Amino acid sequence: VIQVDRRYRFSASHRLHVAALDEAQNDALFGKCNNPFGHGHNYEIEVSVAGPIDVRTGRAVDVNRLDSLVESAVVSRYDHRYLNEELPEFEHTVPTTENLGVQIRQRLQDGWDEAFPEGQPRLERIRIFETDRNIFEIAAYE
Amino acid sequence: VIQVDRRYRFSASHRLHVAALDEAQNDALFGKCNNPFGHGHNYEIEVSVAGPIDVRTGRAVDVNRLDSLVESAVVSRYDHRYLNEELPEFEHTVPTTENLGVQIRQRLQDGWDEAFPEGQPRLERIRIFETDRNIFEIAAYE
Amino acid sequence: VIQVDRRYRFSASHRLHVAALDEAQNDALFGKCNNPFGHGHNYEIEVSVAGPIDVRTGRAVDVNRLDSLVESAVVSRYDHRYLNEELPEFEHTVPTTENLGVQIRQRLQDGWDEAFPEGQPRLERIRIFETDRNIFEIAAYE
Amino acid sequence: VIQVDRRYRFSASHRLHVAALDEAQNDALFGKCNNPFGHGHNYEIEVSVAGPIDVRTGRAVDVNRLDSLVESAVVSRYDHRYLNEELPEFEHTVPTTENLGVQIRQRLQDGWDEAFPEGQPRLERIRIFETDRNIFEIAAYE
Amino acid sequence: VIQVDRRYRFSASHRLHVAALDEAQNDALFGKCNNPFGHGHNYEIEVSVAGPIDVRTGRAVDVNRLDSLVESAVVSRYDHRYLNEELPEFEHTVPTTENLGVQIRQRLQDGWDEAFPEGQPRLERIRIFETDRNIFEIAAYE
Amino acid sequence: VIQVDRRYRFSASHRLHVAALDEAQNDALFGKCNNPFGHGHNYEIEVSVAGPIDVRTGRAVDVNRLDSLVESAVVSRYDHRYLNEELPEFEHTVPTTENLGVQIRQRLQDGWDEAFPEGQPRLERIRIFETDRNIFEIAAYE
């Protein structure tokens, strides 16, 4: 069994704000990330999959299929978007990178069986680099 | 004479849109960067200054003063901002990274004499890394 | 549960030398790292914590508290120091990066309950990049 | 117990081609990686070992021995080579980075006891960066 | 006037060998880079262009046009190729990165007027990162 | 004419302190860099040379000779040293990175004619990365 990590990028903006809290509470929680007009990042995501090496092809994952899935389910959905205003999943949920990770995991899992009908490889985890010093990692199955 | 380059970071969002053009023209020019809600980047700026080495201190620039100037004139102004909506300089000017570079240069030049009253060092150029593959460089004096 | 990794930097110097060994043994063990006057590194540390996402705030860790703890317990202690001469913990212990990792883990654990009185998140591991090709990782709990 | 990761580099070329498949199948599987003359990469490998910290030396691994082993068993074998034509292990096995990882693991395991006769440290895993966006990780023991 | 640098990548392999020299001379000159089967790199190229900022669009270069030109004239030509065997320009010329730089410059200059019929921006220089420690820079006009 | 940049690394420590100044002045000038025991960095130096491409070899610089010169004149001299105490050139000169750059330039120029007796290539400039955010650049000839 080998794990393959592939990295993808998109640029987006978000605002950290919880409607149920007042201004002072939002400011205490999120500081300048609560700025009313949002701010942005170059997000980098790393998708890790694992599986046995196919003895015929020498590969553990069909990378074309993985790239297609990540592109259609994640990158094209979030690239160049203002997460708060344009994505229904963040209409009532604050688009922290934690919550973005949960969404990305769900979208990959939803498309997995169609992308990999033979059941291989397995999605292992997702990492999101909000900046190169601030990284979020979420396991595919807890 | 030695050149000293120091790098600083801020995260911001912008939308590339020209009011005088119609939707189709904006789309042709800017593509997904024209998205109505904007998108964001982790901007990295490199400020290059040059001057002779002070024989007493062994330094070509007082880095405390330079850091203070860049922080007050640039980073605190643009960090965690939506450039189009929050900065008067982009009310009628499209906040491309080219135009952002012109603004940053102007703001550093405006504060230079107060920060470095002895006239040293000289501002040489500004580089902005919009991403690590897309870089803009503007000379201080043309 | 999500894991959050945050990176911090400090510059320090150290000498790898064991008093109980003679000169030839120290040289065989440590080579040029045994140089009597020490040498230095730009250390980068990655602190990994994990916890459930707070449904109200969308966050797994209060990053302000984590940053404060790492700053006070680690960065301000080691930044711009000569580890062998200035830190009592290295008076009788050779300041290899392995031992530095043990110290950093201990100092974070000692301050954890005060920083996170609600018990969340959990410290998971510490990684130290002595250079970008030489990395040390220590689990919080073995 | 601490884990130590050390990175090494080599440049090589490979062609992804399976003799048992016809041209169309190879093209579907490997695309431009099937190009008949091969293509190349700057491979970076990360070797992770783990062990207790030696209380006398403050170290978990004798890095000189590890460097010697990786140099003789891996880097000198693959650096500046065309994997398909020059290495017997790839005469009948397609040199995907998955299979290269299996080979590297085997070669390190074969030389381990001689390099570390006292039994410490333990080889934990190998990571290969084919590019900085395409990474393969293989555990030493499954 | 502002300079815009954009980076592109391709993977290729090459062999440094001069037919007019004997084996010993080739070995003295090129060492392991003379290996008969070649070896490979992840090349990264940085294309720098300069021009005035268009007051209407806020841009100094139409990046879509630049990307198209670099893709068609350079990346698609060299990506996943063995330079010595597949490219006529290296049939009688050793494909050092110096010579590759000359070829890339020529191909960009040849396509420039068609890509930028209004005469803007100007090609300034090309940099090739053979590895991240070995970089070649060639001015567009000497 | 092509410019070739090659990067080299060494780890060293230094203390920024001017004997002719009192404690308060040193502190005002250098802050924590004035710490009495010094601190360290992973220095990275980039040596840039330029020359015409040799039509026979396809190269602008004999990299073996350049590597030998940099290794003997610079890296072996400064690697794993405490600059203030071990190098005579810093006995009366504060080892700021500016002054280190002047020394490195001088040492390369002193050895140049012996390393490159045919007069090619020309030393163009030296860059020192004290950290990846703090860079010093000095031209070979002013």
mmCIF file with all atom_site columns, N, CA and C in Angstrom, chain B residues 16 18 21 25 28-30 33 94 96-99 101-102 127 129 132-139 142, chain E residues 1-9 44-46 53-64 125 127:
data_model
loop_
_atom_site.group_PDB
_atom_site.id
_atom_site.type_symbol
_atom_site.label_atom_id
_atom_site.label_alt_id
_atom_site.label_comp_id
_atom_site.label_asym_id
_atom_site.label_entity_id
_atom_site.label_seq_id
_atom_site.pdbx_PDB_ins_code
_atom_site.Cartn_x
_atom_site.Cartn_y
_atom_site.Cartn_z
_atom_site.occupancy
_atom_site.B_iso_or_equiv
_atom_site.pdbx_formal_charge
_atom_site.auth_seq_id
_atom_site.auth_comp_id
_atom_site.auth_asym_id
_atom_site.auth_atom_id
_atom_site.pdbx_PDB_model_num
ATOM 1   N N  . LEU B 1 16  ? -11.306 42.397 -10.338 1.00 0.00 ? 16  LEU B N  1
ATOM 2   C CA . LEU B 1 16  ? -10.846 43.132 -11.517 1.00 0.00 ? 16  LEU B CA 1
ATOM 3   C C  . LEU B 1 16  ? -12.059 43.451 -12.377 1.00 0.00 ? 16  LEU B C  1
ATOM 4   N N  . VAL B 1 18  ? -13.788 46.963 -14.678 1.00 0.00 ? 18  VAL B N  1
ATOM 5   C CA . VAL B 1 18  ? -13.713 48.351 -15.125 1.00 0.00 ? 18  VAL B CA 1
ATOM 6   C C  . VAL B 1 18  ? -15.133 48.829 -15.407 1.00 0.00 ? 18  VAL B C  1
ATOM 7   N N  . LEU B 1 21  ? -16.528 49.633 -18.917 1.00 0.00 ? 21  LEU B N  1
ATOM 8   C CA . LEU B 1 21  ? -16.688 48.574 -19.925 1.00 0.00 ? 21  LEU B CA 1
ATOM 9   C C  . LEU B 1 21  ? -17.942 47.760 -19.611 1.00 0.00 ? 21  LEU B C  1
ATOM 10  N N  . GLN B 1 25  ? -17.042 42.771 -22.198 1.00 0.00 ? 25  GLN B N  1
ATOM 11  C CA . GLN B 1 25  ? -15.663 43.264 -22.290 1.00 0.00 ? 25  GLN B CA 1
ATOM 12  C C  . GLN B 1 25  ? -14.883 42.945 -21.018 1.00 0.00 ? 25  GLN B C  1
ATOM 13  N N  . ALA B 1 28  ? -14.026 39.313 -21.090 1.00 0.00 ? 28  ALA B N  1
ATOM 14  C CA . ALA B 1 28  ? -12.943 38.994 -22.033 1.00 0.00 ? 28  ALA B CA 1
ATOM 15  C C  . ALA B 1 28  ? -11.592 39.411 -21.455 1.00 0.00 ? 28  ALA B C  1
ATOM 16  N N  . LEU B 1 29  ? -11.589 40.553 -20.785 1.00 0.00 ? 29  LEU B N  1
ATOM 17  C CA . LEU B 1 29  ? -10.325 41.066 -20.235 1.00 0.00 ? 29  LEU B CA 1
ATOM 18  C C  . LEU B 1 29  ? -9.868  40.277 -19.005 1.00 0.00 ? 29  LEU B C  1
ATOM 19  N N  . PHE B 1 30  ? -10.773 39.999 -18.092 1.00 0.00 ? 30  PHE B N  1
ATOM 20  C CA . PHE B 1 30  ? -10.356 39.538 -16.768 1.00 0.00 ? 30  PHE B CA 1
ATOM 21  C C  . PHE B 1 30  ? -10.800 38.118 -16.418 1.00 0.00 ? 30  PHE B C  1
ATOM 22  N N  . CYS B 1 33  ? -11.362 36.537 -12.826 1.00 0.00 ? 33  CYS B N  1
ATOM 23  C CA . CYS B 1 33  ? -10.950 37.611 -11.913 1.00 0.00 ? 33  CYS B CA 1
ATOM 24  C C  . CYS B 1 33  ? -12.003 38.717 -11.872 1.00 0.00 ? 33  CYS B C  1
ATOM 25  N N  . VAL B 1 94  ? -8.972  50.337 -11.101 1.00 0.00 ? 94  VAL B N  1
ATOM 26  C CA . VAL B 1 94  ? -9.088  48.897 -10.942 1.00 0.00 ? 94  VAL B CA 1
ATOM 27  C C  . VAL B 1 94  ? -7.874  48.370 -10.147 1.00 0.00 ? 94  VAL B C  1
ATOM 28  N N  . THR B 1 96  ? -5.762  46.077 -9.983  1.00 0.00 ? 96  THR B N  1
ATOM 29  C CA . THR B 1 96  ? -4.814  45.072 -10.471 1.00 0.00 ? 96  THR B CA 1
ATOM 30  C C  . THR B 1 96  ? -3.561  45.159 -9.611  1.00 0.00 ? 96  THR B C  1
ATOM 31  N N  . THR B 1 97  ? -2.766  44.120 -9.653  1.00 0.00 ? 97  THR B N  1
ATOM 32  C CA . THR B 1 97  ? -1.539  44.164 -8.871  1.00 0.00 ? 97  THR B CA 1
ATOM 33  C C  . THR B 1 97  ? -0.576  45.207 -9.438  1.00 0.00 ? 97  THR B C  1
ATOM 34  N N  . GLU B 1 98  ? -0.696  45.508 -10.718 1.00 0.00 ? 98  GLU B N  1
ATOM 35  C CA . GLU B 1 98  ? 0.101   46.599 -11.279 1.00 0.00 ? 98  GLU B CA 1
ATOM 36  C C  . GLU B 1 98  ? -0.248  47.914 -10.561 1.00 0.00 ? 98  GLU B C  1
ATOM 37  N N  . ASN B 1 99  ? -1.527  48.215 -10.470 1.00 0.00 ? 99  ASN B N  1
ATOM 38  C CA . ASN B 1 99  ? -1.931  49.466 -9.820  1.00 0.00 ? 99  ASN B CA 1
ATOM 39  C C  . ASN B 1 99  ? -1.660  49.439 -8.316  1.00 0.00 ? 99  ASN B C  1
ATOM 40  N N  . GLY B 1 101 ? 0.886   48.049 -7.035  1.00 0.00 ? 101 GLY B N  1
ATOM 41  C CA . GLY B 1 101 ? 2.320   48.347 -6.958  1.00 0.00 ? 101 GLY B CA 1
ATOM 42  C C  . GLY B 1 101 ? 2.596   49.844 -7.038  1.00 0.00 ? 101 GLY B C  1
ATOM 43  N N  . VAL B 1 102 ? 1.879   50.525 -7.912  1.00 0.00 ? 102 VAL B N  1
ATOM 44  C CA . VAL B 1 102 ? 2.048   51.976 -8.040  1.00 0.00 ? 102 VAL B CA 1
ATOM 45  C C  . VAL B 1 102 ? 1.674   52.662 -6.721  1.00 0.00 ? 102 VAL B C  1
ATOM 46  N N  . ARG B 1 127 ? 8.692   44.660 -5.360  1.00 0.00 ? 127 ARG B N  1
ATOM 47  C CA . ARG B 1 127 ? 8.181   43.466 -6.055  1.00 0.00 ? 127 ARG B CA 1
ATOM 48  C C  . ARG B 1 127 ? 6.981   42.955 -5.263  1.00 0.00 ? 127 ARG B C  1
ATOM 49  N N  . PHE B 1 129 ? 4.524   39.575 -5.040  1.00 0.00 ? 129 PHE B N  1
ATOM 50  C CA . PHE B 1 129 ? 4.215   38.206 -5.438  1.00 0.00 ? 129 PHE B CA 1
ATOM 51  C C  . PHE B 1 129 ? 2.715   38.003 -5.200  1.00 0.00 ? 129 PHE B C  1
ATOM 52  N N  . ASP B 1 132 ? 3.131   32.649 -6.090  1.00 0.00 ? 132 ASP B N  1
ATOM 53  C CA . ASP B 1 132 ? 4.568   32.448 -6.302  1.00 0.00 ? 132 ASP B CA 1
ATOM 54  C C  . ASP B 1 132 ? 4.909   32.230 -7.773  1.00 0.00 ? 132 ASP B C  1
ATOM 55  N N  . ARG B 1 133 ? 3.944   32.327 -8.654  1.00 0.00 ? 133 ARG B N  1
ATOM 56  C CA . ARG B 1 133 ? 4.194   32.183 -10.082 1.00 0.00 ? 133 ARG B CA 1
ATOM 57  C C  . ARG B 1 133 ? 3.832   33.432 -10.847 1.00 0.00 ? 133 ARG B C  1
ATOM 58  N N  . ASN B 1 134 ? 3.464   34.481 -10.178 1.00 0.00 ? 134 ASN B N  1
ATOM 59  C CA . ASN B 1 134 ? 2.932   35.673 -10.817 1.00 0.00 ? 134 ASN B CA 1
ATOM 60  C C  . ASN B 1 134 ? 3.449   36.876 -10.035 1.00 0.00 ? 134 ASN B C  1
ATOM 61  N N  . ILE B 1 135 ? 4.473   37.524 -10.581 1.00 0.00 ? 135 ILE B N  1
ATOM 62  C CA . ILE B 1 135 ? 5.248   38.491 -9.816  1.00 0.00 ? 135 ILE B CA 1
ATOM 63  C C  . ILE B 1 135 ? 5.290   39.813 -10.568 1.00 0.00 ? 135 ILE B C  1
ATOM 64  N N  . PHE B 1 136 ? 5.197   40.922 -9.834  1.00 0.00 ? 136 PHE B N  1
ATOM 65  C CA . PHE B 1 136 ? 5.186   42.256 -10.436 1.00 0.00 ? 136 PHE B CA 1
ATOM 66  C C  . PHE B 1 136 ? 6.317   43.071 -9.816  1.00 0.00 ? 136 PHE B C  1
ATOM 67  N N  . GLU B 1 137 ? 7.072   43.751 -10.677 1.00 0.00 ? 137 GLU B N  1
ATOM 68  C CA . GLU B 1 137 ? 8.228   44.518 -10.192 1.00 0.00 ? 137 GLU B CA 1
ATOM 69  C C  . GLU B 1 137 ? 8.159   45.925 -10.735 1.00 0.00 ? 137 GLU B C  1
ATOM 70  N N  . ILE B 1 138 ? 8.360   46.895 -9.847  1.00 0.00 ? 138 ILE B N  1
ATOM 71  C CA . ILE B 1 138 ? 8.260   48.287 -10.263 1.00 0.00 ? 138 ILE B CA 1
ATOM 72  C C  . ILE B 1 138 ? 9.439   49.049 -9.666  1.00 0.00 ? 138 ILE B C  1
ATOM 73  N N  . ALA B 1 139 ? 10.147  49.746 -10.526 1.00 0.00 ? 139 ALA B N  1
ATOM 74  C CA . ALA B 1 139 ? 11.312  50.504 -10.069 1.00 0.00 ? 139 ALA B CA 1
ATOM 75  C C  . ALA B 1 139 ? 10.856  51.737 -9.306  1.00 0.00 ? 139 ALA B C  1
ATOM 76  N N  . GLU B 1 142 ? 11.953  55.944 -12.414 1.00 0.00 ? 142 GLU B N  1
ATOM 77  C CA . GLU B 1 142 ? 12.047  55.478 -13.805 1.00 0.00 ? 142 GLU B CA 1
ATOM 78  C C  . GLU B 1 142 ? 12.938  56.410 -14.626 1.00 0.00 ? 142 GLU B C  1
ATOM 79  N N  . VAL E 1 1   ? 6.231   52.237 -16.159 1.00 0.00 ? 1   VAL E N  1
ATOM 80  C CA . VAL E 1 1   ? 6.628   50.918 -16.686 1.00 0.00 ? 1   VAL E CA 1
ATOM 81  C C  . VAL E 1 1   ? 6.759   49.915 -15.537 1.00 0.00 ? 1   VAL E C  1
ATOM 82  N N  . ILE E 1 2   ? 6.178   48.762 -15.740 1.00 0.00 ? 2   ILE E N  1
ATOM 83  C CA . ILE E 1 2   ? 6.232   47.721 -14.720 1.00 0.00 ? 2   ILE E CA 1
ATOM 84  C C  . ILE E 1 2   ? 6.694   46.425 -15.380 1.00 0.00 ? 2   ILE E C  1
ATOM 85  N N  . GLN E 1 3   ? 7.407   45.616 -14.611 1.00 0.00 ? 3   GLN E N  1
ATOM 86  C CA . GLN E 1 3   ? 7.832   44.314 -15.145 1.00 0.00 ? 3   GLN E CA 1
ATOM 87  C C  . GLN E 1 3   ? 6.964   43.215 -14.528 1.00 0.00 ? 3   GLN E C  1
ATOM 88  N N  . VAL E 1 4   ? 6.494   42.318 -15.364 1.00 0.00 ? 4   VAL E N  1
ATOM 89  C CA . VAL E 1 4   ? 5.688   41.198 -14.890 1.00 0.00 ? 4   VAL E CA 1
ATOM 90  C C  . VAL E 1 4   ? 6.455   39.904 -15.172 1.00 0.00 ? 4   VAL E C  1
ATOM 91  N N  . ASP E 1 5   ? 6.633   39.106 -14.130 1.00 0.00 ? 5   ASP E N  1
ATOM 92  C CA . ASP E 1 5   ? 7.316   37.813 -14.260 1.00 0.00 ? 5   ASP E CA 1
ATOM 93  C C  . ASP E 1 5   ? 6.286   36.702 -14.069 1.00 0.00 ? 5   ASP E C  1
ATOM 94  N N  . ARG E 1 6   ? 6.213   35.793 -15.009 1.00 0.00 ? 6   ARG E N  1
ATOM 95  C CA . ARG E 1 6   ? 5.303   34.644 -14.850 1.00 0.00 ? 6   ARG E CA 1
ATOM 96  C C  . ARG E 1 6   ? 6.103   33.349 -14.983 1.00 0.00 ? 6   ARG E C  1
ATOM 97  N N  . ARG E 1 7   ? 5.762   32.393 -14.146 1.00 0.00 ? 7   ARG E N  1
ATOM 98  C CA . ARG E 1 7   ? 6.519   31.141 -14.126 1.00 0.00 ? 7   ARG E CA 1
ATOM 99  C C  . ARG E 1 7   ? 5.705   29.981 -14.695 1.00 0.00 ? 7   ARG E C  1
ATOM 100 N N  . TYR E 1 8   ? 6.394   29.117 -15.414 1.00 0.00 ? 8   TYR E N  1
ATOM 101 C CA . TYR E 1 8   ? 5.803   27.951 -16.076 1.00 0.00 ? 8   TYR E CA 1
ATOM 102 C C  . TYR E 1 8   ? 6.726   26.758 -15.806 1.00 0.00 ? 8   TYR E C  1
ATOM 103 N N  . ARG E 1 9   ? 6.165   25.552 -15.910 1.00 0.00 ? 9   ARG E N  1
ATOM 104 C CA . ARG E 1 9   ? 6.967   24.367 -15.629 1.00 0.00 ? 9   ARG E CA 1
ATOM 105 C C  . ARG E 1 9   ? 6.879   23.325 -16.728 1.00 0.00 ? 9   ARG E C  1
ATOM 106 N N  . GLU E 1 44  ? 11.787  24.925 -14.409 1.00 0.00 ? 44  GLU E N  1
ATOM 107 C CA . GLU E 1 44  ? 10.831  26.014 -14.210 1.00 0.00 ? 44  GLU E CA 1
ATOM 108 C C  . GLU E 1 44  ? 11.354  27.226 -14.968 1.00 0.00 ? 44  GLU E C  1
ATOM 109 N N  . ILE E 1 45  ? 10.515  27.823 -15.806 1.00 0.00 ? 45  ILE E N  1
ATOM 110 C CA . ILE E 1 45  ? 10.970  29.009 -16.525 1.00 0.00 ? 45  ILE E CA 1
ATOM 111 C C  . ILE E 1 45  ? 10.171  30.216 -16.074 1.00 0.00 ? 45  ILE E C  1
ATOM 112 N N  . GLU E 1 46  ? 10.892  31.329 -15.997 1.00 0.00 ? 46  GLU E N  1
ATOM 113 C CA . GLU E 1 46  ? 10.257  32.604 -15.632 1.00 0.00 ? 46  GLU E CA 1
ATOM 114 C C  . GLU E 1 46  ? 10.418  33.536 -16.823 1.00 0.00 ? 46  GLU E C  1
ATOM 115 N N  . ILE E 1 53  ? 1.550   50.600 -17.799 1.00 0.00 ? 53  ILE E N  1
ATOM 116 C CA . ILE E 1 53  ? 0.240   50.134 -17.342 1.00 0.00 ? 53  ILE E CA 1
ATOM 117 C C  . ILE E 1 53  ? -0.837  50.789 -18.200 1.00 0.00 ? 53  ILE E C  1
ATOM 118 N N  . ASP E 1 54  ? -1.702  49.986 -18.788 1.00 0.00 ? 54  ASP E N  1
ATOM 119 C CA . ASP E 1 54  ? -2.802  50.489 -19.597 1.00 0.00 ? 54  ASP E CA 1
ATOM 120 C C  . ASP E 1 54  ? -3.785  51.180 -18.651 1.00 0.00 ? 54  ASP E C  1
ATOM 121 N N  . VAL E 1 55  ? -4.030  52.471 -18.838 1.00 0.00 ? 55  VAL E N  1
ATOM 122 C CA . VAL E 1 55  ? -4.854  53.202 -17.864 1.00 0.00 ? 55  VAL E CA 1
ATOM 123 C C  . VAL E 1 55  ? -6.289  52.690 -17.820 1.00 0.00 ? 55  VAL E C  1
ATOM 124 N N  . ARG E 1 56  ? -6.730  52.087 -18.905 1.00 0.00 ? 56  ARG E N  1
ATOM 125 C CA . ARG E 1 56  ? -8.096  51.593 -18.952 1.00 0.00 ? 56  ARG E CA 1
ATOM 126 C C  . ARG E 1 56  ? -8.243  50.281 -18.188 1.00 0.00 ? 56  ARG E C  1
ATOM 127 N N  . THR E 1 57  ? -7.313  49.335 -18.436 1.00 0.00 ? 57  THR E N  1
ATOM 128 C CA . THR E 1 57  ? -7.451  47.998 -17.853 1.00 0.00 ? 57  THR E CA 1
ATOM 129 C C  . THR E 1 57  ? -6.629  47.818 -16.588 1.00 0.00 ? 57  THR E C  1
ATOM 130 N N  . GLY E 1 58  ? -5.700  48.710 -16.327 1.00 0.00 ? 58  GLY E N  1
ATOM 131 C CA . GLY E 1 58  ? -4.853  48.555 -15.148 1.00 0.00 ? 58  GLY E CA 1
ATOM 132 C C  . GLY E 1 58  ? -3.828  47.453 -15.297 1.00 0.00 ? 58  GLY E C  1
ATOM 133 N N  . ARG E 1 59  ? -3.631  47.004 -16.518 1.00 0.00 ? 59  ARG E N  1
ATOM 134 C CA . ARG E 1 59  ? -2.694  45.904 -16.728 1.00 0.00 ? 59  ARG E CA 1
ATOM 135 C C  . ARG E 1 59  ? -1.558  46.290 -17.668 1.00 0.00 ? 59  ARG E C  1
ATOM 136 N N  . ALA E 1 60  ? -0.409  45.644 -17.446 1.00 0.00 ? 60  ALA E N  1
ATOM 137 C CA . ALA E 1 60  ? 0.747   45.884 -18.295 1.00 0.00 ? 60  ALA E CA 1
ATOM 138 C C  . ALA E 1 60  ? 0.892   44.815 -19.361 1.00 0.00 ? 60  ALA E C  1
ATOM 139 N N  . VAL E 1 61  ? 0.216   43.709 -19.189 1.00 0.00 ? 61  VAL E N  1
ATOM 140 C CA . VAL E 1 61  ? 0.326   42.628 -20.164 1.00 0.00 ? 61  VAL E CA 1
ATOM 141 C C  . VAL E 1 61  ? -0.998  41.853 -20.183 1.00 0.00 ? 61  VAL E C  1
ATOM 142 N N  . ASP E 1 62  ? -1.390  41.441 -21.357 1.00 0.00 ? 62  ASP E N  1
ATOM 143 C CA . ASP E 1 62  ? -2.550  40.557 -21.480 1.00 0.00 ? 62  ASP E CA 1
ATOM 144 C C  . ASP E 1 62  ? -2.040  39.155 -21.165 1.00 0.00 ? 62  ASP E C  1
ATOM 145 N N  . VAL E 1 63  ? -2.318  38.702 -19.942 1.00 0.00 ? 63  VAL E N  1
ATOM 146 C CA . VAL E 1 63  ? -1.708  37.438 -19.512 1.00 0.00 ? 63  VAL E CA 1
ATOM 147 C C  . VAL E 1 63  ? -2.252  36.232 -20.272 1.00 0.00 ? 63  VAL E C  1
ATOM 148 N N  . ASN E 1 64  ? -3.460  36.335 -20.768 1.00 0.00 ? 64  ASN E N  1
ATOM 149 C CA . ASN E 1 64  ? -3.964  35.216 -21.564 1.00 0.00 ? 64  ASN E CA 1
ATOM 150 C C  . ASN E 1 64  ? -3.117  35.002 -22.815 1.00 0.00 ? 64  ASN E C  1
ATOM 151 N N  . ARG E 1 125 ? 13.480  39.275 -20.345 1.00 0.00 ? 125 ARG E N  1
ATOM 152 C CA . ARG E 1 125 ? 14.487  38.258 -20.051 1.00 0.00 ? 125 ARG E CA 1
ATOM 153 C C  . ARG E 1 125 ? 13.792  36.924 -19.787 1.00 0.00 ? 125 ARG E C  1
ATOM 154 N N  . ARG E 1 127 ? 14.408  33.378 -17.362 1.00 0.00 ? 127 ARG E N  1
ATOM 155 C CA . ARG E 1 127 ? 15.207  32.646 -16.368 1.00 0.00 ? 127 ARG E CA 1
ATOM 156 C C  . ARG E 1 127 ? 14.752  31.192 -16.380 1.00 0.00 ? 127 ARG E C  1
#
